[in-house]
Short mmCIF file of C-alpha atoms in Angstrom, two decimals:
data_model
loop_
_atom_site.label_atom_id
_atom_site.label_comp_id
_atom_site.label_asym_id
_atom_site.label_seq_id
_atom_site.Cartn_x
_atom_site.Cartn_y
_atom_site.Cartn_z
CA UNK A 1 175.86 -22.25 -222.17
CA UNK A 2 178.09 -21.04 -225.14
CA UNK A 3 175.43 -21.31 -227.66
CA UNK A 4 176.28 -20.86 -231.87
CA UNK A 5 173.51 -19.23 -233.40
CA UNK A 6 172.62 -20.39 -237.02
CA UNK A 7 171.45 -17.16 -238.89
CA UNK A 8 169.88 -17.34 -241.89
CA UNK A 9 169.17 -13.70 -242.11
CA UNK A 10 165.85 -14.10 -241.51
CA UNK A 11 163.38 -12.72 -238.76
CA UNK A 12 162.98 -16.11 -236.91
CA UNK A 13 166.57 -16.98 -236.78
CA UNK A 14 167.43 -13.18 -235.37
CA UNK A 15 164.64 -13.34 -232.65
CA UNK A 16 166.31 -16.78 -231.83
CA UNK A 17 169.28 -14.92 -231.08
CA UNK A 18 168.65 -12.83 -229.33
CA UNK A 19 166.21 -14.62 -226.74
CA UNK A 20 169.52 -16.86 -226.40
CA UNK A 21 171.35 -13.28 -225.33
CA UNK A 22 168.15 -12.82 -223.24
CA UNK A 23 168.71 -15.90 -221.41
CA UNK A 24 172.55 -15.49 -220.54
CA UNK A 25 173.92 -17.50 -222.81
CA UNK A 26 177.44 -16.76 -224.43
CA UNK A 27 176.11 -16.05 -227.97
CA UNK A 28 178.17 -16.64 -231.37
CA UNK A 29 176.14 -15.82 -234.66
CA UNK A 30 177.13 -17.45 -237.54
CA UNK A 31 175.92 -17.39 -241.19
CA UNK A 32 176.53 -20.12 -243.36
CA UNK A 33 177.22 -19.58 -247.27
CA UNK A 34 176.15 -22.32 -248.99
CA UNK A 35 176.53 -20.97 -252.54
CA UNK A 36 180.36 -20.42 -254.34
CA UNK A 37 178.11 -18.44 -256.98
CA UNK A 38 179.55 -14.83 -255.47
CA UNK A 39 176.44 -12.62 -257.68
CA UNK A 40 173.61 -14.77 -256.11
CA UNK A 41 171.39 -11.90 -254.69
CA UNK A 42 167.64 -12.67 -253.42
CA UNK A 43 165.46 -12.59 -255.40
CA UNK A 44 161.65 -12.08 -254.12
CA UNK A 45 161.24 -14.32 -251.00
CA UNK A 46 163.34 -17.28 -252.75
CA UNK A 47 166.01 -18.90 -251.51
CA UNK A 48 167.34 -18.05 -248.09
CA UNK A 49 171.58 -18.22 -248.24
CA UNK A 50 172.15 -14.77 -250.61
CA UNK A 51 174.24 -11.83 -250.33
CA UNK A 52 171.91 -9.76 -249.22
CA UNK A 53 170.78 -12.37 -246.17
CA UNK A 54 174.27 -12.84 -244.93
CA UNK A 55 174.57 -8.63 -244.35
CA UNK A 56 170.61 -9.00 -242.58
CA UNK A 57 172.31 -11.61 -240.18
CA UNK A 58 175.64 -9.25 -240.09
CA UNK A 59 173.20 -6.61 -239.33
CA UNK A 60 171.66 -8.17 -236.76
CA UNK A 61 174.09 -9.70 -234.89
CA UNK A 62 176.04 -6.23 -234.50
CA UNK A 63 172.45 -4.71 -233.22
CA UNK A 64 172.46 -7.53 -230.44
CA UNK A 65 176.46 -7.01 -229.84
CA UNK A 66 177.37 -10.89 -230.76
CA UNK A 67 180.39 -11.64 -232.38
CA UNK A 68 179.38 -12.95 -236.22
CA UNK A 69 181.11 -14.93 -238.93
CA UNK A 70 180.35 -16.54 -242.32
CA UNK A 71 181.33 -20.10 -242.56
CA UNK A 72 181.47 -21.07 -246.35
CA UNK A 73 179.92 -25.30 -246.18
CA UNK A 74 179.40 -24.58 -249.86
CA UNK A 75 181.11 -27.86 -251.00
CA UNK A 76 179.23 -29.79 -248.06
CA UNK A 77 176.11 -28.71 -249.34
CA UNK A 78 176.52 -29.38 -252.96
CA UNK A 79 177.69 -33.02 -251.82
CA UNK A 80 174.97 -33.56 -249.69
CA UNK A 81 172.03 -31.68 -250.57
CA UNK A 82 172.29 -30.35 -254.44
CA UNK A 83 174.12 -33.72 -255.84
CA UNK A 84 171.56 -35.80 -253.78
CA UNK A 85 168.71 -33.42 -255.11
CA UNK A 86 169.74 -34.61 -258.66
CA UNK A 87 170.66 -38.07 -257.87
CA UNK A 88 166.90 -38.88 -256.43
CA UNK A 89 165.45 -37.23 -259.15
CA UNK A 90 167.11 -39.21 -262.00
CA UNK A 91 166.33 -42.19 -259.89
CA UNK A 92 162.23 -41.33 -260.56
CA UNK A 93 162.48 -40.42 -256.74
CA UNK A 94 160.83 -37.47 -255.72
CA UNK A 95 163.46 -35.44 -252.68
CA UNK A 96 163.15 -33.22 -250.09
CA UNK A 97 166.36 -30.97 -249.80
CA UNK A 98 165.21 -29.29 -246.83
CA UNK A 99 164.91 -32.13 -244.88
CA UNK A 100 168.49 -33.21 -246.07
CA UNK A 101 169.82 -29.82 -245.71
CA UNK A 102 169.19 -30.15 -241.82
CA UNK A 103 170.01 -33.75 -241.77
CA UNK A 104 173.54 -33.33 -242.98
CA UNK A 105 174.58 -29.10 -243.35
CA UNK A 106 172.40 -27.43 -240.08
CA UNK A 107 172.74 -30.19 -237.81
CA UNK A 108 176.01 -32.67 -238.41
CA UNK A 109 178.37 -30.35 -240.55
CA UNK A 110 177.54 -27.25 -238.42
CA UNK A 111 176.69 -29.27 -235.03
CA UNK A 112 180.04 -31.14 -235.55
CA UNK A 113 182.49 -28.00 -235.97
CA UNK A 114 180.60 -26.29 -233.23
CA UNK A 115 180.86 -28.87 -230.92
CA UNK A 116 184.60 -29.27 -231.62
CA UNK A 117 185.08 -25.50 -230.80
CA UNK A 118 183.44 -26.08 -227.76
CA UNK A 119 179.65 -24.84 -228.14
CA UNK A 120 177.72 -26.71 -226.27
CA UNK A 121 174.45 -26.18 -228.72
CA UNK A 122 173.63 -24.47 -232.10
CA UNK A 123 170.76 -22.17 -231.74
CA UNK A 124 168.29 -21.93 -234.79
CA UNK A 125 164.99 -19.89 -235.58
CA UNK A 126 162.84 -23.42 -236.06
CA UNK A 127 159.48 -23.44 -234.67
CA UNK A 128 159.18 -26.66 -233.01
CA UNK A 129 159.96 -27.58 -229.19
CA UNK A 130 162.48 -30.10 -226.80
CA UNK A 131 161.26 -31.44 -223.89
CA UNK A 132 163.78 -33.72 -220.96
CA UNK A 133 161.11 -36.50 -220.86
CA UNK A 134 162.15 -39.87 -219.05
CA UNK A 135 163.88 -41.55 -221.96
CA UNK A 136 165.75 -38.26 -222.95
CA UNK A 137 165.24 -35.41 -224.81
CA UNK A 138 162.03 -35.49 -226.89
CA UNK A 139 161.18 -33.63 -230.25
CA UNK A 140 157.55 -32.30 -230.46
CA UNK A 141 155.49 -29.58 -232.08
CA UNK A 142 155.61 -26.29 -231.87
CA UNK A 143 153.19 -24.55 -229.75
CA UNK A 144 151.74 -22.47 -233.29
CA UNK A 145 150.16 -25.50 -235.48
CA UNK A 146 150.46 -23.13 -238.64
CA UNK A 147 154.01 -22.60 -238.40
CA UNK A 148 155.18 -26.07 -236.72
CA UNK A 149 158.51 -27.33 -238.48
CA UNK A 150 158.74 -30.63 -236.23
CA UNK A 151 158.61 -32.35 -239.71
CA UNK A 152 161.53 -31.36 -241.25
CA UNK A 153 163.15 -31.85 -237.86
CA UNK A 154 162.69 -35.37 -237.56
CA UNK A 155 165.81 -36.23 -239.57
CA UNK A 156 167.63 -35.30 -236.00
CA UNK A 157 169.16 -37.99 -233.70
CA UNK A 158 169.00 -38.39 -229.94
CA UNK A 159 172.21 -36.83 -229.71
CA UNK A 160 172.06 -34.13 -231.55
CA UNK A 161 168.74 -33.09 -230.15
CA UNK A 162 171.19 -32.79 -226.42
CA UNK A 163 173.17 -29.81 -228.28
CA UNK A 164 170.24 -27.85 -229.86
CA UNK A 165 168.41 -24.75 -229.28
CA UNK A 166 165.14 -23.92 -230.28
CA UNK A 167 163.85 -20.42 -228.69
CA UNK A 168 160.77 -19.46 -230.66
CA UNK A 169 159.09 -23.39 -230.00
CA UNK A 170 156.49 -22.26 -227.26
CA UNK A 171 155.37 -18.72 -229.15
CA UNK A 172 152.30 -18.59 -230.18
CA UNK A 173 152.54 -17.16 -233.28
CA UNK A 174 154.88 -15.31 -236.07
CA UNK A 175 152.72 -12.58 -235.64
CA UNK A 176 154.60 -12.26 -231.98
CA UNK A 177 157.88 -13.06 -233.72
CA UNK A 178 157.51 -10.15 -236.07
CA UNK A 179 156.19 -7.57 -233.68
CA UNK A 180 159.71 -8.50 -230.83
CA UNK A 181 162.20 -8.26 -233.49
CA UNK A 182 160.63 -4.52 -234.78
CA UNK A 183 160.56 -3.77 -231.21
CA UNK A 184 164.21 -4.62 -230.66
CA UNK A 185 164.86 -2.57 -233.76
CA UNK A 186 165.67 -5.71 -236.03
CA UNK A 187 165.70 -4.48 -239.74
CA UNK A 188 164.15 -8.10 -240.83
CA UNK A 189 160.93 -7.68 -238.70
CA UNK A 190 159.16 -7.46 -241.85
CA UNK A 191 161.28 -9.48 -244.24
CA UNK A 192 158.96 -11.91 -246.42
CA UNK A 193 159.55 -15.46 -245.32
CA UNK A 194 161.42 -17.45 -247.65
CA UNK A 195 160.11 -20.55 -249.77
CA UNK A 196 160.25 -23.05 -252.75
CA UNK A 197 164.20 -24.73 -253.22
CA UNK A 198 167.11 -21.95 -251.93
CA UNK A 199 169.38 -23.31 -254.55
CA UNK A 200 166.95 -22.81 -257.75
CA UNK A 201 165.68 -18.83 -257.31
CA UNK A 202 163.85 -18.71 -260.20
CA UNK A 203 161.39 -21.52 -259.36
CA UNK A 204 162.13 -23.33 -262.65
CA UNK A 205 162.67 -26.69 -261.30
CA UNK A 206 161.39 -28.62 -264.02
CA UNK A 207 164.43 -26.35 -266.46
CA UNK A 208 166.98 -26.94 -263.65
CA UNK A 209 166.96 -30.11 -263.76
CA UNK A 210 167.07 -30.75 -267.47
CA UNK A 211 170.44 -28.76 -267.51
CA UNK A 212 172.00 -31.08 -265.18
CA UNK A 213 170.12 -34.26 -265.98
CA UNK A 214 169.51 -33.48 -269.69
CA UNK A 215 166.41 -34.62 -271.85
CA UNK A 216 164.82 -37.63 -273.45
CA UNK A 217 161.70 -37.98 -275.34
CA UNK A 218 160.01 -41.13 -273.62
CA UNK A 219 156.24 -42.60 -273.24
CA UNK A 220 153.17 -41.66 -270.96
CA UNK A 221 151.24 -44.75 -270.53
CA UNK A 222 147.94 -45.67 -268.76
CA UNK A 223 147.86 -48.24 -265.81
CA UNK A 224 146.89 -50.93 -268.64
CA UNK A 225 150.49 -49.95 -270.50
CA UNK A 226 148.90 -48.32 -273.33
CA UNK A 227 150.55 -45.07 -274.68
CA UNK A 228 148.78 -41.92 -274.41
CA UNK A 229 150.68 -39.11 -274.63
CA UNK A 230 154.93 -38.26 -274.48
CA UNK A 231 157.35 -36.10 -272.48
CA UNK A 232 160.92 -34.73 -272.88
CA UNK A 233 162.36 -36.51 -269.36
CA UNK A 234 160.77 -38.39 -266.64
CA UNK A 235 162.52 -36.38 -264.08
CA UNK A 236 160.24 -33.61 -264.62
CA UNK A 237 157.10 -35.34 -263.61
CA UNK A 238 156.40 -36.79 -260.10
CA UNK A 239 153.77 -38.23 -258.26
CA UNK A 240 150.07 -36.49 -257.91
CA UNK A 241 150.92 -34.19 -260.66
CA UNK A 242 148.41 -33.37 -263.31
CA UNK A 243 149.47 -30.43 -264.91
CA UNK A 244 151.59 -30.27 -267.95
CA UNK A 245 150.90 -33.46 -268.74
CA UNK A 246 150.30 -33.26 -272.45
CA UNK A 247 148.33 -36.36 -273.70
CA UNK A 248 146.98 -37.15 -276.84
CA UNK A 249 144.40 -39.57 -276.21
CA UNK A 250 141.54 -38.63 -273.50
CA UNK A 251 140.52 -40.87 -270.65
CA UNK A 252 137.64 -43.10 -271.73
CA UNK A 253 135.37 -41.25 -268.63
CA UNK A 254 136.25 -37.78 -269.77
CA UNK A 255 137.55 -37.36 -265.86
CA UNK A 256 141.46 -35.67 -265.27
CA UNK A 257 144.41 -37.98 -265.03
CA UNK A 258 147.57 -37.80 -262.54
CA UNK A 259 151.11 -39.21 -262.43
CA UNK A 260 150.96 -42.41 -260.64
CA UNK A 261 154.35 -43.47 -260.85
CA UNK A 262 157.92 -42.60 -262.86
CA UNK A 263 160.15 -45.28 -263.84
CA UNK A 264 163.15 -43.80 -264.40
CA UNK A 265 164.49 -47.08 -266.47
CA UNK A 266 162.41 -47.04 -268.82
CA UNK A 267 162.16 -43.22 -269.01
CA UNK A 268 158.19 -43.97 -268.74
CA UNK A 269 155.40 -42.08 -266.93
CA UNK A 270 152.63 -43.76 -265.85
CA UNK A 271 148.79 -41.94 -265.48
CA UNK A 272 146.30 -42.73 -263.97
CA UNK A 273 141.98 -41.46 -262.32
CA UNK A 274 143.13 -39.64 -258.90
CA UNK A 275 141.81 -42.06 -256.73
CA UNK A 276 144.53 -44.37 -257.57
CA UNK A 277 146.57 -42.32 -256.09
CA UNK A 278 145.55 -43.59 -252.91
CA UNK A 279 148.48 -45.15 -251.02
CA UNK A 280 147.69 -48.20 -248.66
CA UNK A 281 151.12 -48.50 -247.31
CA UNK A 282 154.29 -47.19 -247.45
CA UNK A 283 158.17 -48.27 -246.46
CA UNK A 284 161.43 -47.59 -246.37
CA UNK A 285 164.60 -48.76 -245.11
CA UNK A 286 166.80 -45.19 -243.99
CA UNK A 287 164.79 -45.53 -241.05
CA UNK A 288 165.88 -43.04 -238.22
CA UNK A 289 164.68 -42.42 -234.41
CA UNK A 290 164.08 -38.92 -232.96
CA UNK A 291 165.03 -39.92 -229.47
CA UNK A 292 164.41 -42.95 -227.64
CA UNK A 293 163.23 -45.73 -229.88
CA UNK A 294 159.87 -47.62 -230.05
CA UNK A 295 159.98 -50.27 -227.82
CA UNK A 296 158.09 -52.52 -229.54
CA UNK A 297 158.41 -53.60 -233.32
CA UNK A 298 154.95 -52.61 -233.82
CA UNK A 299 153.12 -50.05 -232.76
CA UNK A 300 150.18 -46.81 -233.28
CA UNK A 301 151.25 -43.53 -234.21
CA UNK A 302 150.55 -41.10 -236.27
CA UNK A 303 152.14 -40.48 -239.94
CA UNK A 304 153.31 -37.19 -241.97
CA UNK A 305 153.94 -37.54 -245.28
CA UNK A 306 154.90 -33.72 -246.54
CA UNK A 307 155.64 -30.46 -244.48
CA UNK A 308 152.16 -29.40 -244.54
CA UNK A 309 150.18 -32.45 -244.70
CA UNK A 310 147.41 -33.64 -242.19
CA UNK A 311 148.99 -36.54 -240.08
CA UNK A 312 147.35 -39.88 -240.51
CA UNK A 313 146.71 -42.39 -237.97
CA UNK A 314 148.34 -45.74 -238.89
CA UNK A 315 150.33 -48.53 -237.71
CA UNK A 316 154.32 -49.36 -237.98
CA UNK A 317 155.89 -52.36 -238.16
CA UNK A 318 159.36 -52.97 -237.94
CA UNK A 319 161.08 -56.31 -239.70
CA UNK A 320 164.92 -56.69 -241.16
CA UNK A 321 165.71 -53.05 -241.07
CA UNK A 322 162.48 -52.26 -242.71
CA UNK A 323 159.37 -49.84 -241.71
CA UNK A 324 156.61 -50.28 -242.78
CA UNK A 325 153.23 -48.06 -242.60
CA UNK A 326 149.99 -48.89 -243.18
CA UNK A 327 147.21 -45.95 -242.29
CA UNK A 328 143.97 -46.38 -241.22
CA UNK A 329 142.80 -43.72 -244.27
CA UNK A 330 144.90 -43.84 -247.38
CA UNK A 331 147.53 -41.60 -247.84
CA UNK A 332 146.83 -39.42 -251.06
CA UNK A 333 149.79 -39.49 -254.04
CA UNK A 334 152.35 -40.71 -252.10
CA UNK A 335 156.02 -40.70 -254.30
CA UNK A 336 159.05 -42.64 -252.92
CA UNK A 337 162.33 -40.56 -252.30
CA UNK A 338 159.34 -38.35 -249.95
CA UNK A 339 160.19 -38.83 -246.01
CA UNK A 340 157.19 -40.05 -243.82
CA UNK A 341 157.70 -38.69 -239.61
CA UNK A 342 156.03 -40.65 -237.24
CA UNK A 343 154.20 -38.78 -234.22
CA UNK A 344 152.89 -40.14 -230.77
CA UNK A 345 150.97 -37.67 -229.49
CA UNK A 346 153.18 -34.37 -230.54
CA UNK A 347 155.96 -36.35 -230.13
CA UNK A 348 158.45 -37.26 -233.09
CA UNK A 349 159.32 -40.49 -232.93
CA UNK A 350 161.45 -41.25 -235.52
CA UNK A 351 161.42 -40.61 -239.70
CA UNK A 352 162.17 -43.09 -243.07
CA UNK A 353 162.66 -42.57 -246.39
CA UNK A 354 159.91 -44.03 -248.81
CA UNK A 355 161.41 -46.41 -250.99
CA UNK A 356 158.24 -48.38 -251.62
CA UNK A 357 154.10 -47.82 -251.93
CA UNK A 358 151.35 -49.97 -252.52
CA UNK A 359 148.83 -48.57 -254.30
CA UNK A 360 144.63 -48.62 -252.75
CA UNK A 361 143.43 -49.06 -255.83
CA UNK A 362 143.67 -52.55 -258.14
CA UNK A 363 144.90 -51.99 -261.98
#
């Protein structure tokens, strides 16, 4: 196959790479700059799309004799990922830009141009695994539970699962990872994994956003609607959050409080004990299927909620374009604008936008 190979400059997307070379493929590396800001260097293990990482995948693409080029999407990704960041957030939504960033940049801007210069699959360093089963080609988890990205993979449609590549789904570890690519004299063997938002690098969020969404004193209230406390902009607050909070007037048990919802109207937050944070259903209507779709309009599965979370067992229900989830435990602070992936098994079956959540707990 002629196989483009998406490469971040990290270790996972090298090794990728090069197990595509392994396998006989006709290998193309490509790095994709998704920052116009020309001084952006790394800084720490944030962000992933610097300077520096474009020369680690230039690097490594020359060690493994691959032809390599930079494709700037810059102006896709600020349309797609970085406006819609802001956009949710001033809507009191709570966004993942990951998950968008592979929805619409890694796999439909990239998949698209590859495709049209006749790849026939981009190649990336994801830990998570394909499978021909008899409805298709199936999504599931990655062999390593600790490093499994199926989550932030379930954005991906039936056919754009038939043009991708995912080498390092059936290792067992990043241990292994690490120890091939210093064995095949990669220079990122040891390179610190990257985390928190690519586009932010200092990890100021909260001061990010106020540039760009700007600030407004509004109220903190309790469940009842009675003030206790202020803040400077809603969008700084989201669901489950407890620190920072800044009220003046103490809960009447003495116990912590947490964001329970932001309504972005009103520019109100509201707080709340923690265990009304417990979610009894969710929904959404940006409903999408990883593969073949449920054949029934209701059925059992299993439900993520974040990257990391446990899943929970619950039941779906499909009705007028609507999902809707209800688990057999409540989900714990839940915040619309999150995306919930729904497993059978270690199957992904599909994924949905929250746009709705009923709380477990009565006012």
């Amino acid at each position: 196959m002629r196989i483009l190979a998406a490469m971040s400059g990290g270790v996972d997307s090298a090794v990728a790479a090069a197990r595509a070379v392994d396998a006989g493929h006709d290998v193309v590396g490509v790095h994709l700059a998704l920052s116009r800001a020309g001084g952006t260097l790394r800084t720490g293990s944030r962000g992933c799309c610097t300077i520096e990482d474009a020369m680690d995948a230039r690097r490594a693409a020359d060690l493994l004799g691959i032809p390599f080029y930079v494709w700037d999407f810059s102006e896709r990704f600020r349309d797609d990922v970085i406006d819609d960041f802001v956009a949710e957030y001033r809507a009191g939504r709570t966004p993942n830009p990951c998950m968008r960033c592979n929805e619409k940049i890694k796999f439909a801007a990239l998949l698209e141009r590859a495709l049209e210069l006749g790849f026939d699959a981009v190649c990336t360093g994801h830990y998570a695994t394909l499978v021909d089963g008899p409805g298709g080609r199936e999504l599931h988890r990655a062999s390593d539970e600790a490093k499994d990205q199926s989550y932030v993979l379930g954005v991906l449609t039936a056919e754009q699962l038939a043009h991708t590549y995912f080498p390092l789904g059936s290792t067992p570890s990043k241990a292994v990872v690490r120890a091939e690519a210093a064995a095949r004299g990669l220079t990122v063997a040891q390179k610190p994994d990257s985390h928190d938002i690519c586009f932010i690098p200092d990890g100021d969020t909260r001061g990010w956003l106020a540039e760009r969404v700007g600030t407004a004193q509004g109220d903190i209230v309790d469940r009842t609607g009675a003030v206790v406390g202020s803040h400077e902009g809603a969008h700084a607050y989201t669901v489950g959050q407890r620190r920072g909070l800044q009220l003046g007037t103490p809960a009447a048990d003495g116990k912590p409080r947490f964001v329970l919802e932001v309504r972005p109207v009103s520019n109100t937050v509201v707080v709340g004990p923690k265990e009304a944070l417990a979610t009894a259903e969710i929904s959404g209507e940006r409903v999408t299927w990883t593969g073949r779709a449920p054949a029934s309009t209701t059925f059992a599965c299993h439900v993520q909620i974040r990257a990391h979370a446990e899943p929970v067992a619950a039941r779906a229900v499909i009705e007028g374009g609507m999902l809707a989830v209800t688990p057999e435990v409540p989900f714990d602070g839940v915040a619309p604008g999150q995306t919930a992936v729904l497993y059978d098994g270690t199957r992904v079956i599909g994924q949905f936008t929250i746009d709705r959540t009923v709380s477990a707990v009565p006012v």
